[in-house]
C-alpha positions as CSV (number, residue, x, y, z in Angstrom):
1,M,132.6,9.5,58.4
2,K,131.3,5.7,59.0
3,T,129.5,4.4,61.8
4,Q,130.0,0.4,62.7
5,Y,127.0,-1.1,64.3
6,T,126.7,-4.8,65.5
7,L,123.9,-6.9,65.2
8,L,122.3,-9.2,67.4
9,S,123.9,-11.9,65.1
10,G,127.1,-10.9,65.6
11,E,127.3,-9.5,62.0
12,T,129.3,-5.8,62.2
13,V,127.3,-3.7,59.6
14,E,129.2,-0.6,58.6
15,F,127.6,2.4,56.6
16,A,128.1,6.2,55.8
17,T,126.9,8.1,59.0
18,P,123.1,9.5,58.4
19,T,122.5,13.1,58.5
20,G,119.8,15.1,58.3
21,E,116.2,13.6,58.8
22,L,117.2,10.1,58.4
23,G,120.1,10.8,61.2
24,T,117.5,12.0,63.3
25,F,115.3,9.8,62.9
26,L,117.8,6.9,63.4
27,C,118.7,8.8,66.7
28,R,115.0,7.8,67.9
29,V,114.7,4.9,67.1
30,L,118.0,4.0,68.8
31,A,116.8,6.2,72.3
32,A,113.7,4.3,71.8
33,A,115.0,1.1,71.8
34,K,117.0,1.6,75.1
35,D,113.8,3.3,76.8
36,P,111.9,0.7,78.8
37,A,108.7,2.6,78.7
38,V,108.9,2.1,75.0
39,S,107.2,-1.5,73.9
40,E,108.1,-3.8,70.9
41,A,104.9,-2.9,69.5
42,E,105.2,0.6,69.4
43,L,109.1,0.2,68.4
44,N,107.9,-1.6,65.6
45,D,104.9,0.8,64.6
46,L,107.9,3.5,64.5
47,V,110.0,2.0,62.4
48,F,107.5,0.9,59.6
49,G,105.4,3.9,59.7
50,P,105.3,6.9,58.1
51,E,107.8,9.1,59.8
52,N,110.8,6.7,58.8
53,P,112.5,8.7,55.8
54,L,113.5,5.6,54.6
55,L,110.3,4.1,53.4
56,D,109.1,4.0,50.1
57,R,105.8,6.5,50.1
58,T,105.0,5.9,46.1
59,A,105.1,2.3,45.8
60,V,101.4,2.0,47.6
61,A,99.0,5.2,47.7
62,G,98.9,6.5,51.5
63,R,101.1,3.9,52.8
64,S,104.9,4.0,53.7
65,V,106.6,0.3,52.4
66,A,109.8,-1.2,53.0
67,T,110.7,-2.3,49.4
68,A,113.6,-4.4,48.6
69,D,115.8,-1.3,47.9
70,V,114.9,-0.1,51.8
71,Y,115.5,-3.8,53.0
72,R,119.4,-3.5,51.3
73,D,119.9,-0.5,53.1
74,P,122.2,-1.1,56.6
75,T,120.6,1.6,58.2
76,F,117.4,-0.1,58.0
77,H,119.2,-3.4,59.5
78,V,120.5,-1.0,62.3
79,M,116.3,-0.3,62.7
80,L,115.8,-3.7,62.6
81,D,118.0,-5.3,64.9
82,C,116.5,-2.3,67.8
83,V,113.1,-3.8,66.9
84,A,114.4,-7.4,67.9
85,R,116.2,-5.7,70.6
86,K,112.9,-5.3,72.1
87,R,112.5,-9.1,72.5
88,L,115.0,-10.0,74.8
89,P,114.6,-9.6,78.8
90,V,116.1,-6.4,80.2
91,D,118.8,-8.3,81.7
92,A,119.6,-10.2,79.3
93,A,123.2,-11.0,78.0
94,V,123.8,-10.6,74.6
95,T,125.9,-13.4,73.2
96,T,127.6,-13.5,70.0
97,P,128.1,-16.7,67.5
98,R,131.2,-17.2,68.1
99,T,130.6,-16.9,71.9
100,R,127.7,-19.5,71.3
101,F,128.8,-21.7,68.2
102,T,132.0,-23.3,69.9
103,V,132.1,-27.0,68.3
104,T,134.0,-27.8,65.2
105,V,133.1,-30.2,62.6
106,P,135.6,-32.1,63.2
107,E,134.4,-32.7,66.9
108,A,130.5,-32.8,66.2
109,A,131.7,-35.7,63.6
110,Q,133.1,-37.6,66.7
111,Q,130.7,-36.9,68.7
112,L,127.7,-38.2,66.6
113,G,129.9,-41.0,65.1
114,I,129.2,-39.6,61.3
115,S,131.3,-38.2,59.0
116,E,132.7,-34.8,58.9
117,S,130.5,-34.4,55.3
118,A,127.4,-35.6,57.0
119,V,127.9,-33.1,59.1
120,R,128.2,-30.0,56.8
121,Q,125.5,-31.9,54.8
122,A,123.3,-31.4,58.2
123,I,124.5,-28.1,58.4
124,Y,123.4,-27.0,54.9
125,A,120.4,-28.6,55.4
126,G,119.4,-27.0,58.2
127,R,119.3,-29.4,60.9
128,L,122.2,-28.3,62.6
129,R,123.1,-25.0,64.0
130,A,126.1,-23.2,62.9
131,S,127.9,-20.2,62.4
132,K,130.6,-19.6,59.7
133,E,133.8,-17.1,60.6
134,G,136.4,-17.0,58.5
135,G,135.5,-20.0,56.1
136,T,135.4,-22.4,58.9
137,Y,132.1,-23.5,60.8
138,Y,131.4,-23.8,64.3
139,L,128.3,-25.7,65.6
140,D,125.9,-24.8,68.6
141,P,126.8,-27.3,71.0
142,H,123.2,-27.6,72.2
143,S,121.9,-28.5,68.8
144,V,124.7,-31.2,68.2
145,A,123.9,-32.6,71.6
146,G,120.1,-33.1,70.3
147,Y,121.1,-34.5,67.2
148,R,119.7,-37.7,66.1
149,V,121.0,-39.4,63.6
150,S,118.4,-41.5,61.1
151,K,118.7,-43.3,58.1
152,R,114.9,-42.2,57.3
153,G,116.2,-38.7,56.6
154,P,114.7,-35.3,58.1
155,R,111.3,-35.0,59.2
156,R,109.1,-32.8,57.5
157,Q,109.6,-29.2,59.4
158,D,105.5,-28.8,59.9
159,Q,105.1,-32.3,61.3
160,E,104.2,-31.9,64.8
161,A,103.4,-28.2,64.3
162,K,99.5,-27.6,66.2
163,G,97.3,-24.7,66.1
164,P,95.8,-22.9,63.2
165,P,97.7,-22.2,60.5
166,G,99.6,-19.2,59.8
167,G,98.3,-16.1,57.2
168,T,100.5,-14.7,54.6
169,L,103.8,-13.7,54.6
170,D,105.6,-11.2,53.2
171,A,109.2,-12.2,51.3
172,R,112.1,-11.9,50.2
173,I,114.1,-15.0,49.4
174,G,116.8,-16.6,47.2
175,S,120.4,-15.9,46.5
176,G,122.1,-12.9,46.1
177,P,126.0,-12.1,45.3
178,D,127.2,-12.2,48.7
179,A,123.8,-14.7,50.4
180,S,121.3,-16.8,50.7
181,F,117.8,-16.7,52.3
182,R,116.2,-20.1,52.0
183,V,112.4,-21.2,53.4
184,K,111.0,-24.9,53.4
185,H,107.6,-25.6,54.1
186,S,105.0,-28.4,53.6
187,R,103.3,-26.1,51.0
188,D,106.3,-24.7,49.4
189,D,104.6,-22.2,47.6
190,F,105.4,-18.9,46.8
191,E,103.5,-16.3,45.1
192,L,106.1,-14.1,43.2
193,T,106.2,-10.1,42.8
194,E,109.7,-9.2,41.5
195,K,112.6,-11.4,40.4
196,R,116.1,-9.9,39.9
197,G,118.2,-13.0,39.2
198,A,117.8,-15.4,41.7
199,E,116.1,-13.3,44.4
200,W,112.4,-13.6,44.5
201,T,110.3,-10.7,46.2
202,G,106.7,-11.9,46.9
203,M,104.6,-13.2,49.5
204,I,104.4,-17.3,50.9
205,P,100.3,-17.9,51.2
206,S,98.3,-18.3,54.1
207,G,98.1,-22.0,54.8
208,W,101.7,-23.0,56.5
209,R,102.3,-24.2,59.7
210,R,106.1,-24.4,60.6
211,I,108.9,-23.1,58.5
212,A,112.7,-23.6,58.8
213,V,114.7,-20.9,57.4
214,L,118.3,-21.0,56.4
215,G,120.4,-18.0,55.9
216,T,124.1,-18.2,55.2
217,S,126.8,-15.8,54.0
218,K,130.5,-15.8,53.5
219,E,130.9,-15.3,57.1
220,L,127.6,-16.6,59.0
221,S,125.6,-19.4,58.5
222,R,122.3,-19.4,60.9
223,Y,119.2,-21.1,60.9
224,W,115.5,-20.6,62.1
225,E,111.9,-22.3,62.2
226,I,108.8,-20.2,62.5
227,E,105.2,-20.6,63.5
228,P,102.0,-19.0,63.3
229,A,101.5,-16.0,65.8
230,E,99.4,-13.2,66.7
231,G,101.1,-9.4,65.9
232,E,103.9,-8.9,63.3
233,S,107.6,-9.8,63.1
234,V,110.8,-9.6,61.0
235,L,113.0,-12.0,60.6
236,H,115.9,-10.4,58.4
237,F,119.2,-11.7,56.9
238,E,121.8,-9.8,54.2
239,G,119.2,-8.0,52.7
240,F,116.6,-10.8,52.4
241,Y,113.3,-10.9,54.9
242,L,110.0,-12.3,56.2
243,R,107.4,-10.3,57.5
244,G,104.2,-10.9,59.3
245,G,102.2,-13.0,61.9
246,F,104.9,-15.4,63.2
247,R,107.4,-16.2,65.9
248,I,110.8,-17.9,65.9
249,V,110.3,-21.4,68.0
250,E,114.1,-22.4,67.1
251,T,117.5,-20.7,66.1
C-alpha cells in the first residue's frame, strides 16, 4: 500500500505506508503537527529525538542521529515538513509553486528588457526565484518585479548581513542522480566527513553571515537565503539538507 503526501514545496512524495513502530510514530508526528498546543520546538525535539525509529542509534554513542540515509527516506521528509508547517501562522494559506510562480521566461525577459538566456542564467545563479514544472520554468512575479539588471554582476550574498556570525551547520550538499543542492557564502569553506560521488556530507564552519541555497531537480527549482539565528532549523531538499542555527530570510 502506498501513501502520497504533498510537501510545502509543492512536491508530492510517495512511499510505502509505514507499519509497526514507524507507522505509529508517523501518526504521532502528523497529529502533533495539527495540534496547536504542540510548539515547533517540541515537534522538532520529537522528530530528532530517541523515539524516532528512523534515526541511527549506532553512529554516535548515546545519541539518535539523522544520517544521510535517513534524509533520503521520504517518510523523514514528511516529518520535516510537519516541523516546517509549525512555522506558518494558524490561518495561513498554503500555496503550491504553480500558484505562486506564474511568470514565464519570455514574459520575464520582456518585462526586464533582457534576453531569455539572461533570465535563465539569473535563475541558475539563484538571483531570480523560479519553479520548474514539466521542463518549463515559471518565475515568482515579486522576484521579477524586484530584480535589478546590473552590468556589475551579483552582489556578495552576505555583503549587507549584520549581527553576529553564524555557527557550524551540518550539511549534505552537491549533486545526485535526480537533484542538486548548492550553497554560496563568502567563506565558501566546507569540512568534508563523507563523500559519495558528487554528494558531500559534512559541516559549514562557523563565521558565515548569509548563505544562498539553490536546490534543483527535474521538476522543481527552489532558492533560499538564510542568516544566523537562535535555535535549530532544518532546510531539506530531495535528500540534501542544512541543519543548525539559522532562519530563512528569503525564498
